[in-house]
Amino acid sequence: MDDFSSLEPLYRRWQRRVALSAEDKRAIADMAWSRRVFARDSYLVREGEPTSVCTYLIHGFAFRQKLVSDGARQIISIHIPGEFLDLQNSLLDVADHNVQCLTRCEVGVIHKSALLELLASRPNVRRAMWLDSLIDSSIFREWVVNVGRRDARQRISHLLCELASRLKSAGLEDGPIYDFPLTQEQIADCTGLTAVHTNRTLQSLRRDGLISLSASKLSILDWDGLSELGDFNERYLHHSA
Amino acid sequence: MDDFSSLEPLYRRWQRRVALSAEDKRAIADMAWSRRVFARDSYLVREGEPTSVCTYLIHGFAFRQKLVSDGARQIISIHIPGEFLDLQNSLLDVADHNVQCLTRCEVGVIHKSALLELLASRPNVRRAMWLDSLIDSSIFREWVVNVGRRDARQRISHLLCELASRLKSAGLEDGPIYDFPLTQEQIADCTGLTAVHTNRTLQSLRRDGLISLSASKLSILDWDGLSELGDFNERYLHHSA
DNA sequence: CGTTAATTTGAGACCATTCAATTTCGGTGG
DNA sequence: CCACCGAAATTGAATGGTCTCAAATTAACG
């Protein structure tokens, strides 16, 4: 990767759980990265296609989604800089979901073969990546719970808390005001609601003084209130250990 | 493990994706397994507890679940014999969800340390386990979609198709009649519905001649109809490759 | 400053929930 | 073998959260 600082967020996250040696970092940086930029809404991975590359998010936001038979979309996770976007797809042979840019995205692309070689030769990196994928998995589980057993106000509160907590943990934002990349339609697709009901629910959260959200700026005015309403407990994010 | 045949379903599943050598199998069989039996409903893992062992399901059915603030339960996945129940919990330090027996369960228990040693020394086993956890992950994603963007008839149809497909793929049942371990209340907890509405929805599926379900026996009378209704595409199960 | 996307509003319909009561089923003890 | 029991399944009626559809308003952007 031409600009090594792009890997800093990655190292920072991994170091919290796995000790990376200088050689580990060198092996990562020495990989055949290529930097690319994608426009908002463009697809990075398409369901059903064979996988050949793996993408690391440097700047911008991306999300995973699946489409159902009537054309409705369910967003499955949101990704922030410093995260790999499709480890899952890369290590399996055929993509089982779509990955799309939420905003303009700068990414580092590596070939599957280079990735596999790195995983084979660097045990610490392998462990870090595996843990990453286990944490992804934990987030999916929480999303099942969120759309399955919470009402609209709780679902949206939970989503906002998760994003704020992850951004803060990654050192990208440290409140009280966040750059918030989701439109109301996208919030709806994350929470299994309609855009109309999402709009009404956001209004109700604003009316209660929990948040203020406009012009792509979110501020969480009452963290305790919002996280309690949304039944948010950050254990599932495994920020430490 | 005293009875080596217990590991057959595991080998069979892994062999579909990773070539296991005789030494690999020996290393697995030689681990310090202990066989235990748990009663229906008993907890194998509790959210929030530090993890120390890993459990392999030999006989019976189990499930993962999380509870929300008002006490409601969301089931996150169902597990069938031959699967590891809590790899995710074991490799992280604190369990982020509960694992519970659906029926009386016979399991093989191994200590985390023995598991980590196996993973460090046997690359093929490591790869097989990682793929297992990636497929788990894929199933979670599909469940997010199921509860997020499908109506009651679709959700239940999809669940029934998934279980049938996995049982068949594991060589445990080969329809048209399946031993079906879920009560209607549990189906409800899988699909984010209430038990009452689950009951009515099952009746509607029966009325349409898609299934017959009673006395813990499920038969899928019209696979094509049920899978089309439930928008079921088994790609996400990654049965092959 | 025009054009399109995003947000907001209203009213009515519907899917799913709630609560309570009843029936059926599976297992147990006399 | 039948009576009994609790769990599971079923039914009814009323309520409600969310959806649908359509239109209006506001914000974003070149």
Coordinates of C-alpha atoms (C1' of nucleotides) in Angstrom, one line a residue:
Chain A
M1 CA 0.0 0.0 0.0
D2 CA 1.6 3.3 -1.0
D3 CA 0.6 5.1 2.1
F4 CA 1.5 3.1 5.2
S5 CA -0.5 5.2 7.5
S6 CA -3.6 3.7 6.0
L7 CA -2.9 0.6 8.0
E8 CA -2.6 2.3 11.3
P9 CA -6.3 1.9 12.2
L10 CA -5.9 -1.8 11.4
Y11 CA -2.8 -2.2 13.6
R12 CA -4.5 -0.3 16.4
R13 CA -7.5 -2.5 16.4
W14 CA -5.6 -5.8 16.2
Q15 CA -3.1 -4.8 18.8
R16 CA -5.8 -4.7 21.4
R17 CA -6.2 -8.4 21.2
V18 CA -3.0 -9.8 19.5
A19 CA 0.6 -8.7 19.9
L20 CA 1.9 -8.0 16.4
S21 CA 5.6 -8.2 15.9
A22 CA 7.6 -5.8 13.6
E23 CA 7.8 -8.7 11.1
D24 CA 4.1 -9.1 11.2
K25 CA 3.5 -5.5 10.3
R26 CA 6.2 -5.6 7.6
A27 CA 4.5 -8.7 6.1
I28 CA 1.2 -6.9 6.0
A29 CA 2.6 -3.7 4.6
D30 CA 4.7 -5.6 2.0
M31 CA 1.7 -7.3 0.5
A32 CA 0.7 -6.5 -3.0
W33 CA -1.9 -3.9 -2.1
S34 CA -3.5 -1.7 -4.7
R35 CA -5.4 1.4 -3.7
R36 CA -8.7 2.1 -5.3
V37 CA -11.5 4.6 -5.0
F38 CA -15.2 3.7 -5.4
A39 CA -18.2 6.0 -5.8
R40 CA -21.1 6.0 -3.4
D41 CA -23.5 3.1 -4.0
S42 CA -21.0 1.1 -6.1
Y43 CA -20.8 -2.6 -5.5
L44 CA -17.6 -4.1 -4.1
V45 CA -18.9 -7.6 -4.0
R46 CA -21.9 -9.2 -5.6
E47 CA -23.8 -12.2 -4.2
G48 CA -23.3 -15.3 -6.3
E49 CA -20.0 -14.2 -7.8
P50 CA -16.8 -16.2 -7.3
T51 CA -14.4 -14.3 -5.0
S52 CA -10.9 -13.3 -6.0
V53 CA -9.9 -10.3 -4.0
C54 CA -10.3 -9.0 -0.5
T55 CA -11.0 -5.4 0.4
Y56 CA -9.7 -3.3 3.3
L57 CA -11.6 0.0 4.0
I58 CA -9.3 3.0 4.3
H59 CA -11.7 5.9 4.1
G60 CA -15.5 6.1 3.9
F61 CA -18.3 3.8 5.0
A62 CA -19.6 0.6 3.4
F63 CA -22.3 -1.9 4.2
R64 CA -23.3 -5.5 3.5
Q65 CA -26.8 -6.4 2.3
K66 CA -29.0 -9.0 0.8
L67 CA -32.0 -8.6 -1.4
V68 CA -35.2 -10.7 -1.0
S69 CA -37.6 -12.0 -3.6
D70 CA -39.8 -9.0 -3.7
G71 CA -36.8 -6.7 -4.1
A72 CA -36.7 -5.4 -0.5
R73 CA -33.2 -4.9 0.9
Q74 CA -31.9 -5.9 4.3
I75 CA -28.7 -4.3 5.4
I76 CA -26.7 -6.7 7.5
S77 CA -23.8 -4.6 8.8
I78 CA -22.1 -1.2 8.5
H79 CA -18.4 -0.9 8.1
I80 CA -16.0 1.8 9.2
P81 CA -12.4 2.6 8.2
G82 CA -9.9 0.1 9.3
E83 CA -12.1 -3.0 8.7
F84 CA -11.9 -5.7 6.2
L85 CA -15.0 -5.8 4.1
D86 CA -15.3 -9.3 2.9
L87 CA -13.0 -11.7 4.6
Q88 CA -16.0 -14.0 4.8
N89 CA -16.6 -13.9 1.1
S90 CA -12.9 -14.2 0.3
L91 CA -12.3 -17.3 2.2
L92 CA -15.3 -19.1 0.9
D93 CA -15.6 -19.6 -2.8
V94 CA -18.8 -17.8 -3.8
A95 CA -20.1 -14.6 -2.2
D96 CA -23.3 -15.1 -0.2
H97 CA -24.1 -11.4 0.1
N98 CA -23.5 -8.0 -1.5
V99 CA -21.0 -5.4 -0.2
Q100 CA -21.8 -1.8 -1.2
C101 CA -20.3 1.6 -0.6
L102 CA -22.3 3.9 1.6
T103 CA -20.2 6.9 0.8
R104 CA -17.3 7.4 -1.6
C105 CA -14.8 4.8 -0.4
E106 CA -11.0 4.5 -0.5
V107 CA -10.0 0.9 -0.2
G108 CA -7.0 -1.3 -0.3
V109 CA -7.4 -4.4 -2.5
I110 CA -5.4 -7.5 -2.2
H111 CA -5.6 -10.8 -4.0
K112 CA -7.0 -13.8 -2.3
S113 CA -3.8 -15.7 -2.9
A114 CA -1.6 -13.0 -1.2
L115 CA -4.0 -13.0 1.7
L116 CA -3.9 -16.8 2.1
E117 CA -0.2 -16.7 2.0
L118 CA -0.1 -14.1 4.7
L119 CA -2.5 -16.1 6.8
A120 CA -0.4 -19.2 6.4
S121 CA 2.9 -17.6 7.3
R122 CA 2.0 -15.2 10.1
P123 CA 0.2 -16.8 13.0
N124 CA -0.5 -13.5 14.8
V125 CA -2.1 -12.0 11.8
R126 CA -4.2 -15.1 11.3
R127 CA -5.4 -15.0 14.9
A128 CA -6.2 -11.3 14.6
M129 CA -8.2 -11.9 11.4
W130 CA -10.0 -14.9 12.9
L131 CA -11.0 -12.8 15.9
D132 CA -12.2 -10.1 13.6
S133 CA -14.4 -12.5 11.8
L134 CA -15.7 -13.9 15.1
I135 CA -16.6 -10.4 16.2
D136 CA -18.4 -9.7 12.9
S137 CA -20.3 -12.8 13.7
S138 CA -21.2 -11.6 17.1
I139 CA -22.5 -8.4 15.6
F140 CA -24.7 -10.3 13.2
R141 CA -26.2 -12.2 16.1
E142 CA -27.0 -9.0 17.9
W143 CA -28.7 -7.8 14.7
V144 CA -30.8 -10.9 14.6
V145 CA -32.0 -10.0 18.1
N146 CA -32.4 -6.4 17.2
V147 CA -34.7 -6.9 14.2
G148 CA -36.3 -10.0 15.8
R149 CA -37.3 -8.8 19.3
R150 CA -37.2 -5.1 19.6
D151 CA -39.7 -2.4 18.5
A152 CA -38.9 0.5 16.2
R153 CA -37.6 2.9 18.8
Q154 CA -35.4 0.3 20.3
R155 CA -34.0 -0.9 17.0
I156 CA -33.0 2.5 15.9
S157 CA -31.6 3.5 19.3
H158 CA -29.6 0.3 19.3
L159 CA -28.2 0.9 15.8
L160 CA -27.2 4.5 16.7
C161 CA -25.5 3.3 19.9
E162 CA -23.6 0.6 18.1
L163 CA -22.2 2.9 15.5
A164 CA -21.2 5.5 18.0
S165 CA -19.6 2.9 20.2
R166 CA -17.6 1.4 17.3
L167 CA -16.5 4.8 15.9
K168 CA -15.3 5.8 19.3
S169 CA -13.5 2.5 19.9
A170 CA -11.8 2.9 16.6
G171 CA -10.7 6.3 17.5
L172 CA -12.5 7.9 14.6
E173 CA -15.0 10.0 16.4
D174 CA -15.3 10.9 20.0
G175 CA -18.7 12.5 20.3
P176 CA -20.9 14.2 21.1
I177 CA -21.3 14.9 17.4
Y178 CA -20.8 12.2 14.8
D179 CA -20.6 12.3 11.0
F180 CA -23.5 10.0 10.3
P181 CA -23.5 8.4 6.9
L182 CA -27.0 6.7 6.8
T183 CA -30.1 8.1 5.1
Q184 CA -33.4 7.3 6.8
E185 CA -34.1 4.8 4.1
Q186 CA -30.8 3.0 4.9
I187 CA -31.6 3.1 8.6
A188 CA -34.9 1.5 7.7
D189 CA -33.0 -1.2 5.8
C190 CA -30.8 -1.9 8.8
T191 CA -33.7 -2.2 11.2
G192 CA -36.3 -4.0 9.1
L193 CA -38.6 -1.0 9.1
T194 CA -40.0 1.2 6.3
A195 CA -38.5 4.6 5.6
V196 CA -41.8 6.3 6.6
H197 CA -41.9 4.7 10.0
T198 CA -38.2 5.3 10.5
N199 CA -38.9 9.0 10.0
R200 CA -41.6 9.0 12.6
T201 CA -39.5 7.0 15.0
L202 CA -36.6 9.4 14.7
Q203 CA -38.9 12.3 15.3
S204 CA -40.1 10.6 18.5
L205 CA -36.5 10.1 19.6
R206 CA -35.8 13.7 18.9
R207 CA -38.9 14.8 20.8
D208 CA -37.7 12.9 23.8
G209 CA -34.4 14.7 23.7
L210 CA -32.4 11.6 23.1
I211 CA -30.7 12.6 19.8
S212 CA -30.5 15.2 17.3
L213 CA -30.0 14.1 13.7
S214 CA -29.9 16.3 10.6
A215 CA -27.6 17.1 7.8
S216 CA -25.6 13.9 8.2
K217 CA -24.7 15.0 11.8
L218 CA -25.8 12.9 14.7
S219 CA -25.5 13.9 18.2
I220 CA -26.5 11.7 21.0
L221 CA -27.9 14.1 23.6
D222 CA -28.6 11.5 26.2
W223 CA -26.4 8.5 26.0
D224 CA -27.7 6.8 29.1
G225 CA -31.3 7.2 28.0
L226 CA -30.6 6.1 24.4
S227 CA -28.6 3.0 25.4
E228 CA -31.1 2.0 28.0
L229 CA -34.0 2.4 25.6
G230 CA -32.2 0.4 22.9
D231 CA -31.1 -2.3 25.4
F232 CA -27.6 -1.6 24.3
N233 CA -24.8 -3.5 26.0
E234 CA -21.5 -3.3 24.2
R235 CA -20.3 -6.7 25.4
Y236 CA -21.1 -8.2 22.0
L237 CA -18.6 -5.8 20.3
H238 CA -15.8 -7.4 22.2
H239 CA -13.9 -4.1 22.3
S240 CA -11.4 -5.5 24.8
A241 CA -10.0 -9.0 24.9
Chain B
M1 CA -13.7 -39.5 22.9
D2 CA -14.5 -43.1 23.9
D3 CA -16.7 -43.8 20.9
F4 CA -14.9 -42.7 17.7
S5 CA -17.9 -43.1 15.6
S6 CA -19.2 -39.9 17.2
L7 CA -16.7 -38.0 15.2
E8 CA -17.8 -39.4 11.8
P9 CA -20.4 -36.7 11.1
L10 CA -17.7 -34.1 11.8
Y11 CA -15.2 -35.7 9.5
R12 CA -17.8 -36.1 6.8
R13 CA -18.7 -32.4 6.9
W14 CA -15.2 -31.2 7.0
Q15 CA -14.0 -33.5 4.2
R16 CA -16.3 -31.8 1.8
R17 CA -14.2 -28.7 2.0
V18 CA -10.8 -29.6 3.4
A19 CA -8.8 -32.8 2.9
L20 CA -8.0 -34.3 6.3
S21 CA -5.0 -36.6 6.6
A22 CA -5.0 -39.6 8.8
E23 CA -2.8 -37.7 11.2
D24 CA -5.3 -34.9 11.3
K25 CA -8.0 -37.4 12.3
R26 CA -5.8 -39.0 14.8
A27 CA -5.0 -35.6 16.4
I28 CA -8.7 -34.9 16.7
A29 CA -9.6 -38.3 18.1
D30 CA -6.6 -38.2 20.6
M31 CA -7.7 -35.0 22.2
A32 CA -8.9 -35.1 25.8
W33 CA -12.6 -35.3 25.0
S34 CA -15.1 -36.0 27.8
R35 CA -18.5 -37.2 26.9
R36 CA -21.4 -35.6 28.8
V37 CA -25.2 -35.7 28.6
F38 CA -27.4 -32.7 29.3
A39 CA -31.2 -32.6 29.8
R40 CA -33.5 -30.7 27.6
D41 CA -33.5 -26.9 28.3
S42 CA -30.2 -27.0 30.2
Y43 CA -27.7 -24.3 29.5
L44 CA -24.3 -25.2 27.9
V45 CA -23.0 -21.6 27.8
R46 CA -24.2 -18.5 29.5
E47 CA -23.8 -15.0 28.2
G48 CA -21.3 -13.0 30.2
E49 CA -19.4 -16.0 31.6
P50 CA -15.7 -16.5 30.8
T51 CA -15.3 -19.4 28.4
S52 CA -13.2 -22.4 29.3
V53 CA -14.5 -25.3 27.2
C54 CA -15.8 -26.0 23.8
T55 CA -18.7 -28.4 23.0
Y56 CA -19.2 -30.7 20.1
L57 CA -22.8 -31.9 19.6
I58 CA -23.0 -35.7 19.2
H59 CA -26.7 -36.4 19.6
G60 CA -29.7 -34.2 20.0
F61 CA -30.4 -30.6 19.1
A62 CA -29.3 -27.3 20.6
F63 CA -29.7 -23.6 19.9
R64 CA -28.2 -20.2 20.6
Q65 CA -30.2 -17.4 22.0
K66 CA -30.1 -14.0 23.6
L67 CA -32.6 -12.3 25.9
V68 CA -33.7 -8.7 25.6
S69 CA -34.5 -6.2 28.3
D70 CA -38.2 -7.1 28.6
G71 CA -37.4 -10.8 28.9
A72 CA -38.2 -11.8 25.3
R73 CA -36.0 -14.4 23.8
Q74 CA -34.5 -14.5 20.3
I75 CA -33.2 -17.7 19.0
I76 CA -30.2 -17.1 16.8
S77 CA -29.4 -20.5 15.4
I78 CA -30.3 -24.2 15.6
H79 CA -27.6 -26.8 15.8
I80 CA -27.6 -30.4 14.7
P81 CA -25.3 -33.3 15.5
G82 CA -21.8 -33.1 14.2
E83 CA -21.5 -29.3 14.8
F84 CA -19.5 -27.4 17.3
L85 CA -21.7 -25.3 19.5
D86 CA -19.6 -22.5 20.7
L87 CA -16.4 -22.1 18.8
Q88 CA -17.2 -18.4 18.8
N89 CA -17.5 -18.2 22.5
S90 CA -14.5 -20.3 23.1
L91 CA -12.1 -18.3 21.0
L92 CA -13.2 -15.1 22.5
D93 CA -12.9 -14.5 26.2
V94 CA -16.4 -13.9 27.4
A95 CA -19.5 -15.5 26.0
D96 CA -21.8 -13.0 24.2
H97 CA -24.8 -15.3 23.9
N98 CA -26.4 -18.3 25.5
V99 CA -26.3 -21.9 24.2
Q100 CA -29.1 -24.2 25.3
C101 CA -30.3 -27.7 24.7
L102 CA -33.4 -28.1 22.6
T103 CA -33.6 -31.8 23.4
R104 CA -31.6 -34.1 25.6
C105 CA -28.1 -33.7 24.3
E106 CA -25.0 -35.9 24.2
V107 CA -21.9 -33.8 23.7
G108 CA -18.2 -34.0 23.6
V109 CA -16.4 -31.4 25.7
I110 CA -12.9 -30.3 25.2
H111 CA -10.8 -27.7 27.0
K112 CA -10.1 -24.5 25.3
S113 CA -6.3 -25.1 25.7
A114 CA -6.6 -28.5 23.9
L115 CA -8.6 -26.9 21.2
L116 CA -6.1 -24.1 20.7
E117 CA -3.2 -26.6 20.6
L118 CA -5.0 -28.6 17.9
L119 CA -5.6 -25.4 15.9
A120 CA -2.0 -24.4 16.2
S121 CA -0.6 -27.8 15.1
R122 CA -3.0 -29.0 12.4
P123 CA -3.5 -26.5 9.6
N124 CA -6.2 -28.5 7.9
V125 CA -8.2 -28.7 11.0
R126 CA -7.8 -25.0 11.5
R127 CA -9.0 -24.3 8.1
A128 CA -12.0 -26.6 8.5
M129 CA -12.9 -24.9 11.7
W130 CA -12.5 -21.4 10.3
L131 CA -14.7 -22.3 7.4
D132 CA -17.3 -23.7 9.8
S133 CA -17.3 -20.4 11.7
L134 CA -17.6 -18.5 8.4
I135 CA -20.6 -20.6 7.4
D136 CA -22.2 -20.0 10.8
S137 CA -21.7 -16.4 10.1
S138 CA -23.4 -16.7 6.7
I139 CA -26.4 -18.3 8.4
F140 CA -26.6 -15.5 10.9
R141 CA -26.7 -13.0 8.0
E142 CA -29.5 -14.9 6.4
W143 CA -31.4 -14.9 9.7
V144 CA -31.1 -11.1 9.9
V145 CA -32.7 -11.0 6.4
N146 CA -35.3 -13.5 7.4
V147 CA -36.6 -11.6 10.5
G148 CA -35.9 -8.2 8.9
R149 CA -37.6 -8.4 5.5
R150 CA -39.9 -11.4 5.3
D151 CA -43.5 -11.8 6.5
A152 CA -44.6 -14.6 8.9
R153 CA -45.4 -17.2 6.2
Q154 CA -42.0 -16.6 4.6
R155 CA -40.0 -16.6 7.8
I156 CA -41.4 -19.9 8.9
S157 CA -41.1 -21.5 5.5
H158 CA -37.5 -20.4 5.3
L159 CA -36.7 -21.8 8.7
L160 CA -38.2 -25.2 7.8
C161 CA -36.3 -25.3 4.5
E162 CA -33.1 -24.4 6.2
L163 CA -33.4 -27.2 8.8
A164 CA -34.4 -29.8 6.2
S165 CA -31.6 -28.8 3.9
R166 CA -29.0 -28.9 6.7
L167 CA -30.2 -32.3 8.0
K168 CA -30.2 -33.7 4.6
S169 CA -26.8 -32.4 3.8
A170 CA -25.4 -33.8 7.1
G171 CA -26.9 -37.2 6.2
L172 CA -29.1 -37.2 9.2
E173 CA -32.5 -37.2 7.6
D174 CA -33.5 -37.7 4.1
G175 CA -37.1 -36.7 4.1
P176 CA -40.0 -36.6 3.3
I177 CA -40.5 -36.9 7.1
Y178 CA -38.2 -35.2 9.6
D179 CA -38.0 -35.5 13.3
F180 CA -38.7 -31.9 14.2
P181 CA -37.5 -30.7 17.5
L182 CA -39.0 -27.2 17.8
T183 CA -42.2 -26.3 19.6
Q184 CA -44.3 -23.5 18.2
E185 CA -43.1 -21.2 20.8
Q186 CA -39.5 -21.9 19.8
I187 CA -40.3 -21.4 16.1
A188 CA -41.7 -18.1 17.2
D189 CA -38.5 -17.2 19.0
C190 CA -36.5 -18.1 15.8
T191 CA -38.6 -16.0 13.6
G192 CA -39.4 -13.0 15.8
L193 CA -43.1 -13.8 16.0
T194 CA -45.4 -14.6 18.8
A195 CA -46.4 -18.2 19.5
V196 CA -50.1 -17.4 18.7
H197 CA -49.3 -16.0 15.3
T198 CA -46.9 -18.9 14.6
N199 CA -49.7 -21.3 15.3
R200 CA -52.0 -19.5 12.8
T201 CA -49.3 -19.2 10.2
L202 CA -48.5 -22.9 10.5
Q203 CA -52.2 -23.7 10.0
S204 CA -52.1 -21.6 6.9
L205 CA -49.1 -23.4 5.5
R206 CA -50.9 -26.7 6.2
R207 CA -54.1 -25.5 4.6
D208 CA -52.1 -24.7 1.5
G209 CA -50.7 -28.2 1.4
L210 CA -47.1 -27.2 1.8
I211 CA -46.3 -29.0 5.0
S212 CA -47.8 -31.3 7.6
L213 CA -46.4 -30.8 11.2
S214 CA -47.6 -32.6 14.3
A215 CA -46.3 -34.8 17.0
S216 CA -42.7 -33.6 16.4
K217 CA -42.9 -34.9 12.8
L218 CA -42.5 -32.5 10.0
S219 CA -43.1 -33.4 6.4
I220 CA -42.6 -31.1 3.6
L221 CA -45.3 -32.0 1.2
D222 CA -44.4 -29.4 -1.5
W223 CA -40.7 -28.6 -1.4
D224 CA -40.8 -26.3 -4.4
G225 CA -43.8 -24.4 -3.1
L226 CA -42.3 -24.0 0.3
S227 CA -38.9 -23.0 -0.8
E228 CA -40.3 -20.5 -3.3
L229 CA -42.6 -19.0 -0.7
G230 CA -39.8 -18.8 1.8
D231 CA -37.4 -17.3 -0.7
F232 CA -35.1 -20.1 0.2
N233 CA -31.8 -20.4 -1.7
E234 CA -29.3 -22.7 -0.1
R235 CA -26.3 -20.9 -1.4
Y236 CA -25.7 -19.3 2.0
L237 CA -25.3 -22.7 3.6
H238 CA -22.2 -23.3 1.4
H239 CA -22.9 -27.0 1.3
S240 CA -20.2 -27.5 -1.3
A241 CA -16.9 -25.7 -1.6
Chain C
dC1 C1' -30.9 28.3 -9.4
dG2 C1' -32.8 24.3 -11.2
dT3 C1' -33.1 19.4 -10.4
dT4 C1' -33.1 15.3 -7.9
dA5 C1' -32.7 13.1 -3.6
dA6 C1' -34.2 13.0 1.1
dT7 C1' -37.3 14.1 4.6
dT8 C1' -41.9 14.9 6.3
dT9 C1' -47.0 14.5 6.7
dG10 C1' -51.8 12.4 6.5
dA11 C1' -55.1 8.8 6.4
dG12 C1' -56.5 4.2 6.0
dA13 C1' -55.6 -0.7 5.9
dC14 C1' -53.4 -4.7 7.6
dC15 C1' -50.4 -7.9 9.7
dA16 C1' -49.2 -9.3 13.9
dT17 C1' -49.9 -8.8 19.0
dT18 C1' -52.2 -9.2 23.4
dC19 C1' -54.9 -11.5 26.6
dA20 C1' -57.7 -15.0 28.0
dA21 C1' -59.9 -19.2 27.6
dT22 C1' -60.2 -23.8 25.6
dT23 C1' -58.7 -28.1 23.7
dT24 C1' -55.4 -31.5 22.7
dC25 C1' -51.3 -34.1 23.6
dG26 C1' -47.6 -36.6 26.1
dG27 C1' -46.2 -38.5 30.0
dT28 C1' -46.9 -40.2 34.9
dG29 C1' -48.7 -42.5 38.8
dG30 C1' -52.3 -45.2 40.9
Chain D
dC1 C1' -55.2 -49.4 31.7
dC2 C1' -57.3 -45.4 33.0
dA3 C1' -57.2 -40.9 35.4
dC4 C1' -54.7 -37.1 35.9
dC5 C1' -51.4 -33.5 35.1
dG6 C1' -48.7 -29.9 32.9
dA7 C1' -47.1 -28.5 28.5
dA8 C1' -48.2 -27.5 24.0
dA9 C1' -51.4 -26.2 20.6
dT10 C1' -55.6 -23.9 19.3
dT11 C1' -59.3 -20.4 19.1
dG12 C1' -61.6 -15.7 19.6
dA13 C1' -61.9 -10.9 19.8
dA14 C1' -60.0 -6.5 20.4
dT15 C1' -56.0 -3.6 20.1
dG16 C1' -52.0 -1.6 18.1
dG17 C1' -47.7 -1.0 15.8
dT18 C1' -46.2 -0.7 11.4
dC19 C1' -47.1 -0.5 6.5
dT20 C1' -48.9 1.4 2.2
dC21 C1' -49.8 5.0 -0.9
dA22 C1' -49.7 9.5 -2.2
dA23 C1' -48.5 14.1 -1.8
dA24 C1' -45.9 18.1 0.0
dT25 C1' -41.9 20.1 1.8
dT26 C1' -37.1 20.6 2.5
dA27 C1' -32.2 19.8 1.7
dA28 C1' -28.3 18.7 -1.3
dC29 C1' -25.6 19.7 -5.3
dG30 C1' -23.7 20.9 -9.8

